[in-house]
CSV table of N, CA, C and O in Angstrom, one decimal:
chain,number,residue,atom,x,y,z
A,16,MET,N,0.5,18.8,-18.2
A,16,MET,CA,1.5,17.6,-18.2
A,16,MET,C,2.4,17.6,-17.4
A,16,MET,O,2.2,16.4,-16.0
A,17,VAL,N,2.5,18.6,-16.9
A,17,VAL,CA,3.6,18.8,-16.1
A,17,VAL,C,2.6,18.4,-14.5
A,17,VAL,O,3.7,18.5,-13.5
A,18,ASN,N,1.5,19.2,-14.4
A,18,ASN,CA,1.2,19.2,-12.7
A,18,ASN,C,0.9,17.7,-13.3
A,18,ASN,O,1.1,17.3,-11.7
A,19,SER,N,0.3,17.6,-13.8
A,19,SER,CA,0.1,15.5,-14.2
A,19,SER,C,1.4,15.2,-13.0
A,19,SER,O,1.5,14.2,-11.7
A,20,LEU,N,2.2,15.4,-13.5
A,20,LEU,CA,3.2,14.2,-13.2
A,20,LEU,C,4.3,14.9,-11.9
A,20,LEU,O,4.4,14.1,-11.2
A,21,MET,N,4.1,15.7,-11.1
A,21,MET,CA,4.8,16.7,-9.7
A,21,MET,C,3.1,16.1,-8.9
A,21,MET,O,3.9,15.6,-8.1
A,22,LEU,N,2.2,15.8,-9.4
A,22,LEU,CA,1.6,15.5,-8.2
A,22,LEU,C,1.9,13.8,-8.3
A,22,LEU,O,1.8,13.1,-7.0
A,23,LEU,N,2.5,13.1,-9.0
A,23,LEU,CA,2.8,11.9,-9.2
A,23,LEU,C,3.5,12.0,-8.4
A,23,LEU,O,3.9,10.8,-7.3
A,24,ALA,N,4.1,13.2,-8.4
A,24,ALA,CA,5.8,12.5,-7.0
A,24,ALA,C,5.7,13.3,-5.9
A,24,ALA,O,5.6,11.9,-5.2
A,25,PHE,N,4.5,13.6,-5.8
A,25,PHE,CA,4.3,14.6,-4.5
A,25,PHE,C,3.4,12.4,-3.6
A,25,PHE,O,3.6,12.4,-2.9
A,26,GLU,N,2.3,12.3,-4.8
A,26,GLU,CA,1.6,11.2,-4.1
A,26,GLU,C,2.4,10.6,-3.9
A,26,GLU,O,2.3,8.8,-3.4
A,27,ALA,N,3.2,9.8,-4.7
A,27,ALA,CA,4.1,8.7,-4.8
A,27,ALA,C,4.7,8.6,-3.5
A,27,ALA,O,5.6,7.6,-2.8
A,28,ASN,N,5.6,10.2,-3.1
A,28,ASN,CA,6.2,10.1,-1.7
A,28,ASN,C,5.9,10.0,-1.3
A,28,ASN,O,6.0,8.6,-0.2
A,29,GLY,N,4.4,9.7,-0.8
A,29,GLY,CA,3.6,9.3,0.2
A,29,GLY,C,3.1,8.5,0.3
A,29,GLY,O,3.1,8.2,1.8
A,30,VAL,N,2.3,7.5,-0.7
A,30,VAL,CA,2.9,5.4,-0.1
A,30,VAL,C,3.9,5.1,0.3
A,30,VAL,O,4.2,4.5,0.5
A,31,MET,N,5.3,6.2,-0.4
A,31,MET,CA,6.6,5.1,0.0
A,31,MET,C,6.7,5.2,1.2
A,31,MET,O,7.4,4.8,1.9
A,32,ALA,N,6.6,6.2,1.8
A,32,ALA,CA,6.4,6.5,3.2
A,32,ALA,C,5.9,5.3,4.0
A,32,ALA,O,6.2,5.8,5.3
A,33,MET,N,4.1,5.3,3.3
A,33,MET,CA,4.5,4.8,4.2
A,33,MET,C,4.4,3.0,4.2
A,33,MET,O,4.0,2.4,4.9
A,34,ARG,N,4.4,2.8,2.7
A,34,ARG,CA,5.4,1.5,2.9
A,34,ARG,C,6.7,1.1,3.4
A,34,ARG,O,6.4,0.4,3.2
A,35,MET,N,8.0,2.2,3.6
A,35,MET,CA,8.7,2.2,4.7
A,35,MET,C,8.4,1.8,6.0
A,35,MET,O,8.7,0.5,6.8
A,36,MET,N,7.1,2.1,6.0
A,36,MET,CA,7.2,2.2,7.7
A,36,MET,C,6.5,0.6,8.2
A,36,MET,O,6.7,0.4,9.2
A,37,LYS,N,6.0,0.4,6.9
A,37,LYS,CA,5.5,-1.4,7.3
A,37,LYS,C,6.3,-1.8,6.4
A,37,LYS,O,6.7,-2.9,7.2
A,38,LEU,N,6.9,-1.5,6.4
A,38,LEU,CA,8.4,-2.4,6.1
A,38,LEU,C,9.5,-2.3,6.8
A,38,LEU,O,9.7,-3.8,7.1
A,39,MET,N,9.5,-2.0,8.2
A,39,MET,CA,9.9,-1.6,8.7
A,39,MET,C,9.8,-1.8,9.9
A,39,MET,O,10.7,-2.9,10.9
A,40,ARG,N,8.1,-2.5,10.3
A,40,ARG,CA,8.0,-3.4,10.5
A,40,ARG,C,8.2,-4.8,11.5
A,40,ARG,O,8.5,-5.7,12.6
A,41,GLY,N,8.4,-5.1,9.6
A,41,GLY,CA,9.0,-6.9,10.0
A,41,GLY,C,8.3,-7.9,9.8
A,41,GLY,O,6.8,-6.9,9.7
A,42,GLY,N,8.9,-9.1,9.7
A,42,GLY,CA,7.8,-9.8,9.6
A,42,GLY,C,7.2,-10.2,8.6
A,42,GLY,O,7.0,-9.8,7.1
A,43,ARG,N,5.9,-11.5,8.7
A,43,ARG,CA,5.0,-11.7,7.0
A,43,ARG,C,4.3,-10.8,7.0
A,43,ARG,O,4.6,-10.3,5.4
A,44,ILE,N,4.9,-9.6,7.2
A,44,ILE,CA,3.0,-8.5,7.2
A,44,ILE,C,4.7,-7.4,5.5
A,44,ILE,O,4.2,-7.3,5.2
A,45,ALA,N,6.0,-7.6,6.8
A,45,ALA,CA,6.7,-7.1,6.0
A,45,ALA,C,6.9,-7.6,3.9
A,45,ALA,O,7.4,-6.7,3.0
A,46,ARG,N,7.2,-9.0,4.5
A,46,ARG,CA,7.3,-9.8,3.7
A,46,ARG,C,6.0,-10.1,2.2
A,46,ARG,O,6.5,-9.9,1.2
A,47,ARG,N,5.3,-9.5,2.8
A,47,ARG,CA,3.6,-10.2,1.6
A,47,ARG,C,3.7,-8.1,1.2
A,47,ARG,O,3.6,-8.3,0.4
A,48,GLU,N,4.3,-7.4,2.1
A,48,GLU,CA,4.0,-5.6,1.8
A,48,GLU,C,5.3,-5.6,0.5
A,48,GLU,O,5.3,-4.8,-0.8
A,49,ALA,N,7.1,-6.1,0.8
A,49,ALA,CA,7.8,-6.3,0.2
A,49,ALA,C,7.9,-7.2,-1.4
A,49,ALA,O,7.2,-6.8,-2.8
A,50,GLU,N,5.8,-8.1,-1.4
A,50,GLU,CA,6.7,-9.0,-2.4
A,50,GLU,C,5.5,-8.6,-3.5
A,50,GLU,O,5.0,-7.8,-4.2
A,51,LEU,N,4.2,-7.0,-3.1
A,51,LEU,CA,3.4,-6.9,-4.1
A,51,LEU,C,4.0,-6.0,-4.2
A,51,LEU,O,3.6,-6.1,-5.8
A,52,MET,N,4.5,-5.2,-3.7
A,52,MET,CA,5.6,-3.8,-4.3
A,52,MET,C,5.9,-4.6,-5.6
A,52,MET,O,5.1,-3.6,-6.6
A,53,VAL,N,6.5,-5.4,-5.3
A,53,VAL,CA,7.9,-5.7,-6.5
A,53,VAL,C,6.7,-6.4,-7.9
A,53,VAL,O,6.7,-5.5,-9.0
A,54,SER,N,5.3,-7.5,-7.2
A,54,SER,CA,4.8,-7.4,-8.9
A,54,SER,C,3.9,-6.4,-9.7
A,54,SER,O,3.6,-6.1,-10.2
A,55,GLU,N,3.4,-5.7,-9.0
A,55,GLU,CA,2.5,-4.0,-8.4
A,55,GLU,C,3.2,-3.5,-9.9
A,55,GLU,O,3.0,-2.7,-10.3
A,56,LYS,N,4.7,-3.2,-9.8
A,56,LYS,CA,5.6,-2.3,-10.8
A,56,LYS,C,6.4,-3.2,-11.7
A,56,LYS,O,5.9,-2.0,-12.4
A,57,ILE,N,5.8,-4.7,-10.9
A,57,ILE,CA,6.2,-4.7,-12.9
A,57,ILE,C,5.2,-4.9,-13.4
A,57,ILE,O,4.4,-4.8,-14.9
A,58,HIS,N,3.2,-5.4,-12.8
A,58,HIS,CA,2.3,-5.3,-13.7
A,58,HIS,C,1.6,-3.9,-14.5
A,58,HIS,O,1.8,-3.6,-15.3
A,59,ALA,N,2.4,-2.5,-13.4
A,59,ALA,CA,2.5,-1.3,-13.9
A,59,ALA,C,3.2,-1.3,-15.3
A,59,ALA,O,2.8,-0.9,-16.5
A,60,ALA,N,4.1,-1.5,-15.1
A,60,ALA,CA,4.9,-0.4,-16.3
A,60,ALA,C,4.4,-1.7,-17.2
A,60,ALA,O,4.6,-0.9,-18.3
A,61,LEU,N,4.3,-3.4,-17.2
A,61,LEU,CA,3.9,-4.2,-18.6
A,61,LEU,C,2.4,-3.2,-18.5
A,61,LEU,O,2.5,-3.3,-20.1
A,62,LYS,N,1.8,-3.1,-18.3
A,62,LYS,CA,0.1,-2.3,-18.5
A,62,LYS,C,0.8,-0.7,-19.4
A,62,LYS,O,0.3,-0.4,-20.7
A,63,ALA,N,1.6,0.2,-18.8
A,63,ALA,CA,1.8,1.7,-19.4
A,63,ALA,C,2.4,1.8,-20.6
A,63,ALA,O,2.6,1.8,-22.3
A,64,SER,N,3.6,-0.1,-20.5
A,64,SER,CA,4.9,-0.4,-22.4
A,64,SER,C,3.3,-0.6,-22.9
A,64,SER,O,2.8,0.3,-24.1
A,65,ALA,N,2.3,-1.1,-23.1
A,65,ALA,CA,1.1,-1.8,-23.4
A,65,ALA,C,-0.2,-0.5,-24.0
A,65,ALA,O,-0.3,-0.3,-25.4
A,66,SER,N,-0.1,-0.3,-22.9
A,66,SER,CA,-0.8,1.2,-23.0
A,66,SER,C,0.6,2.6,-24.6
A,66,SER,O,-1.3,3.0,-25.9
A,67,LEU,N,1.0,3.3,-24.7
A,67,LEU,CA,1.7,3.7,-25.4
A,67,LEU,C,2.4,2.7,-26.4
A,67,LEU,O,2.4,4.3,-27.3
A,68,MET,N,2.3,1.3,-26.6
A,68,MET,CA,2.5,0.8,-27.3
A,68,MET,C,1.2,1.0,-28.8
A,68,MET,O,1.1,1.1,-30.0
A,69,ALA,N,0.1,0.8,-27.9
A,69,ALA,CA,-1.2,1.1,-28.7
A,69,ALA,C,-1.7,2.2,-29.3
A,69,ALA,O,-2.5,2.6,-29.4
A,70,GLY,N,-0.5,3.3,-28.5
A,70,GLY,CA,-1.6,4.5,-29.2
A,70,GLY,C,-1.7,5.6,-27.2
A,70,GLY,O,-2.2,7.1,-28.5
A,71,ALA,N,-1.4,5.6,-26.7
A,71,ALA,CA,-2.3,6.6,-25.6
A,71,ALA,C,-0.8,7.7,-25.0
A,71,ALA,O,0.0,7.0,-25.2
A,72,SER,N,-1.6,8.1,-24.8
A,72,SER,CA,-1.0,9.4,-24.6
A,72,SER,C,0.4,10.0,-23.5
A,72,SER,O,-1.0,8.3,-22.4
A,73,GLY,N,1.0,10.5,-23.4
A,73,GLY,CA,2.0,10.6,-21.7
A,73,GLY,C,0.8,10.8,-21.1
A,73,GLY,O,1.5,10.4,-19.7
A,74,ASP,N,-0.4,11.6,-21.3
A,74,ASP,CA,-1.2,12.5,-19.5
A,74,ASP,C,-1.8,10.8,-19.4
A,74,ASP,O,-2.0,10.5,-18.2
A,75,GLU,N,-2.6,10.4,-20.5
A,75,GLU,CA,-3.2,8.8,-20.4
A,75,GLU,C,-1.7,7.7,-19.1
A,75,GLU,O,-2.7,7.6,-17.8
A,76,THR,N,-0.9,7.5,-18.9
A,76,THR,CA,0.4,7.2,-18.3
A,76,THR,C,0.2,6.8,-17.5
A,76,THR,O,0.0,6.7,-16.0
A,77,VAL,N,0.5,8.2,-17.1
A,77,VAL,CA,0.2,9.2,-15.7
A,77,VAL,C,-1.0,8.5,-15.2
A,77,VAL,O,-1.2,8.6,-13.9
A,78,ARG,N,-1.7,9.5,-15.9
A,78,ARG,CA,-3.2,9.2,-15.0
A,78,ARG,C,-3.1,7.3,-14.2
A,78,ARG,O,-3.7,7.5,-13.1
A,79,GLN,N,-2.6,7.3,-15.3
A,79,GLN,CA,-2.6,5.4,-15.1
A,79,GLN,C,-2.2,5.2,-13.8
A,79,GLN,O,-2.3,4.1,-12.2
A,80,TYR,N,-0.7,5.7,-13.4
A,80,TYR,CA,-0.4,4.9,-12.5
A,80,TYR,C,-0.3,5.7,-11.1
A,80,TYR,O,-0.8,6.0,-9.9
A,81,ARG,N,-1.5,7.7,-11.8
A,81,ARG,CA,-1.2,8.4,-10.3
A,81,ARG,C,-3.0,7.5,-9.8
A,81,ARG,O,-3.0,7.1,-8.1
A,82,ARG,N,-3.3,6.2,-10.6
A,82,ARG,CA,-5.2,5.4,-10.5
A,82,ARG,C,-4.3,4.8,-8.8
A,82,ARG,O,-5.0,4.2,-8.5
A,83,HIS,N,-3.9,4.1,-9.9
A,83,HIS,CA,-2.3,2.9,-9.1
A,83,HIS,C,-1.9,3.0,-7.9
A,83,HIS,O,-1.8,2.8,-6.7
A,84,VAL,N,-1.4,4.9,-7.4
A,84,VAL,CA,-0.3,4.6,-6.1
A,84,VAL,C,-2.5,5.7,-5.4
A,84,VAL,O,-1.7,5.2,-4.5
A,85,ALA,N,-2.6,6.3,-6.2
A,85,ALA,CA,-3.8,6.0,-5.1
A,85,ALA,C,-4.8,5.0,-4.5
A,85,ALA,O,-5.0,5.6,-3.0
A,86,ALA,N,-5.1,4.6,-4.7
A,86,ALA,CA,-4.7,2.6,-4.7
A,86,ALA,C,-3.9,2.3,-3.6
A,86,ALA,O,-4.3,1.4,-2.4
A,87,ASN,N,-3.1,2.2,-3.7
A,87,ASN,CA,-2.1,2.0,-2.8
A,87,ASN,C,-2.3,3.1,-1.6
A,87,ASN,O,-1.3,2.2,-0.5
A,88,ALA,N,-2.7,4.4,-1.6
A,88,ALA,CA,-2.8,5.2,-0.3
A,88,ALA,C,-3.5,4.9,0.3
A,88,ALA,O,-3.3,4.7,1.6
A,89,LYS,N,-5.1,4.6,-0.4
A,89,LYS,CA,-5.5,3.8,0.2
A,89,LYS,C,-5.6,2.5,0.9
A,89,LYS,O,-6.0,2.7,2.3
A,90,ARG,N,-4.6,1.6,0.6
A,90,ARG,CA,-4.2,0.3,1.2
A,90,ARG,C,-4.1,0.1,2.3
A,90,ARG,O,-3.9,-0.2,3.3
A,91,LEU,N,-2.4,1.0,1.8
A,91,LEU,CA,-1.9,1.9,2.9
A,91,LEU,C,-2.2,2.3,3.7
A,91,LEU,O,-1.7,2.3,5.9
A,92,GLY,N,-3.2,3.6,4.0
A,92,GLY,CA,-3.5,4.2,4.6
A,92,GLY,C,-4.3,3.6,5.9
A,92,GLY,O,-4.9,4.4,6.8
A,93,GLY,N,-5.0,2.4,5.6
A,93,GLY,CA,-6.2,1.9,6.7
A,93,GLY,C,-6.9,2.5,6.7
A,93,GLY,O,-8.0,1.9,7.5
A,94,LEU,N,-7.9,3.4,5.5
A,94,LEU,CA,-8.6,3.4,4.7
A,94,LEU,C,-10.0,1.7,4.6
A,94,LEU,O,-11.2,1.7,4.3
A,95,LYS,N,-10.2,0.8,5.3
A,95,LYS,CA,-10.7,-0.4,5.3
A,95,LYS,C,-11.8,-0.2,6.1
A,95,LYS,O,-11.8,0.2,6.9
A,96,SER,N,-12.1,-1.4,6.8
A,96,SER,CA,-13.4,-1.9,8.2
A,96,SER,C,-13.1,-1.5,9.2
A,96,SER,O,-13.9,-0.9,10.0
A,97,GLY,N,-11.9,-1.5,9.3
A,97,GLY,CA,-11.4,-1.6,10.8
A,97,GLY,C,-11.3,-2.9,11.8
A,97,GLY,O,-10.7,-3.0,12.7
A,98,ARG,N,-11.0,-3.6,10.9
A,98,ARG,CA,-12.2,-5.0,11.7
A,98,ARG,C,-10.2,-5.3,12.2
A,98,ARG,O,-10.6,-7.1,12.9
A,99,SER,N,-9.5,-5.3,11.1
A,99,SER,CA,-7.6,-6.6,11.2
A,99,SER,C,-7.1,-5.4,12.9
A,99,SER,O,-7.1,-5.7,13.0
A,100,ARG,N,-7.8,-4.0,12.8
A,100,ARG,CA,-7.2,-3.4,13.7
A,100,ARG,C,-7.8,-3.6,15.4
A,100,ARG,O,-7.6,-4.0,15.9
A,101,LYS,N,-9.4,-4.0,15.1
A,101,LYS,CA,-10.0,-4.4,16.1
A,101,LYS,C,-9.5,-5.8,16.4
A,101,LYS,O,-8.8,-6.3,17.9
A,102,ARG,N,-8.5,-7.2,15.7
A,102,ARG,CA,-8.1,-8.2,15.4
A,102,ARG,C,-7.0,-7.6,16.2
A,102,ARG,O,-6.3,-8.7,17.2
A,103,ALA,N,-6.6,-6.7,16.2
A,103,ALA,CA,-4.7,-6.6,16.8
A,103,ALA,C,-4.9,-6.5,18.1
A,103,ALA,O,-4.5,-6.7,19.6
A,104,LEU,N,-6.3,-5.5,18.7
A,104,LEU,CA,-6.3,-5.4,20.2
A,104,LEU,C,-6.9,-6.0,20.9
A,104,LEU,O,-6.4,-5.7,22.2
A,105,ARG,N,-7.9,-7.3,20.4
A,105,ARG,CA,-7.9,-8.7,21.0
A,105,ARG,C,-7.7,-9.2,21.4
A,105,ARG,O,-7.2,-9.5,22.3
A,106,ARG,N,-6.1,-9.1,20.4
A,106,ARG,CA,-4.6,-10.0,21.1
A,106,ARG,C,-3.9,-9.1,22.1
A,106,ARG,O,-4.4,-10.3,22.6
A,107,THR,N,-3.7,-8.1,21.8
A,107,THR,CA,-3.3,-7.4,22.8
A,107,THR,C,-3.4,-7.6,24.2
A,107,THR,O,-2.6,-7.5,24.8
A,108,HIS,N,-4.2,-7.2,23.7
A,108,HIS,CA,-5.5,-7.9,25.2
A,108,HIS,C,-4.8,-9.3,25.5
A,108,HIS,O,-5.0,-8.9,26.8
A,109,SER,N,-5.5,-9.5,25.0
A,109,SER,CA,-5.6,-11.4,25.1
A,109,SER,C,-3.8,-11.6,25.7
A,109,SER,O,-4.4,-12.0,27.5
A,110,ARG,N,-2.9,-11.0,25.1
A,110,ARG,CA,-1.6,-11.5,25.5
A,110,ARG,C,-1.3,-11.5,27.1
A,110,ARG,O,-0.8,-11.5,27.8
A,111,ARG,N,-2.1,-9.6,27.5
A,111,ARG,CA,-2.0,-9.0,28.5
A,111,ARG,C,-2.1,-9.4,29.7
A,111,ARG,O,-1.6,-9.3,30.9
A,112,HIS,N,-3.2,-10.2,29.7
A,112,HIS,CA,-4.3,-10.8,30.5
A,112,HIS,C,-3.7,-12.4,30.9
A,112,HIS,O,-3.1,-12.5,32.2
A,113,SER,N,-2.9,-13.0,29.7
A,113,SER,CA,-2.2,-13.8,29.9
A,113,SER,C,-1.1,-14.0,30.5
A,113,SER,O,-0.5,-14.9,31.5
A,114,GLY,N,-1.0,-12.9,30.7
A,114,GLY,CA,0.4,-12.7,31.3
A,114,GLY,C,0.7,-12.2,32.0
A,114,GLY,O,1.6,-12.9,33.5
A,115,GLU,N,-0.7,-11.8,32.7
A,115,GLU,CA,-0.7,-11.2,34.3
A,115,GLU,C,-1.2,-13.0,35.3
A,115,GLU,O,-0.8,-12.5,36.5
A,116,ARG,N,-1.9,-14.0,35.1
A,116,ARG,CA,-1.8,-14.6,35.5
A,116,ARG,C,-0.5,-15.5,34.7
A,116,ARG,O,-0.6,-15.9,36.2
A,117,ASN,N,0.8,-15.9,35.1
A,117,ASN,CA,1.5,-15.9,35.2
A,117,ASN,C,1.9,-15.5,35.9
A,117,ASN,O,1.7,-15.0,37.4
């Protein structure tokens, strides 16, 4: 269990760093991330409490948390289709060119 806890701490640290970068950008995306972060923490704590009351081991609870952390790392790391990146590049490109015409 000690190894699982150490891995959880290491993985969570990486997710916290990615989340802080997103929050520092500000705006609507940061606000949504903050709301998501709080709701995820509440959901994870309730799920862990229910599991422990139902007789789950500490190892299983740590595994649950690690799955949540891995999902967040994937989402925050941008391992998606890349569609949003393409959209952002198009917006930047169009802003640049519209500014040149003025």
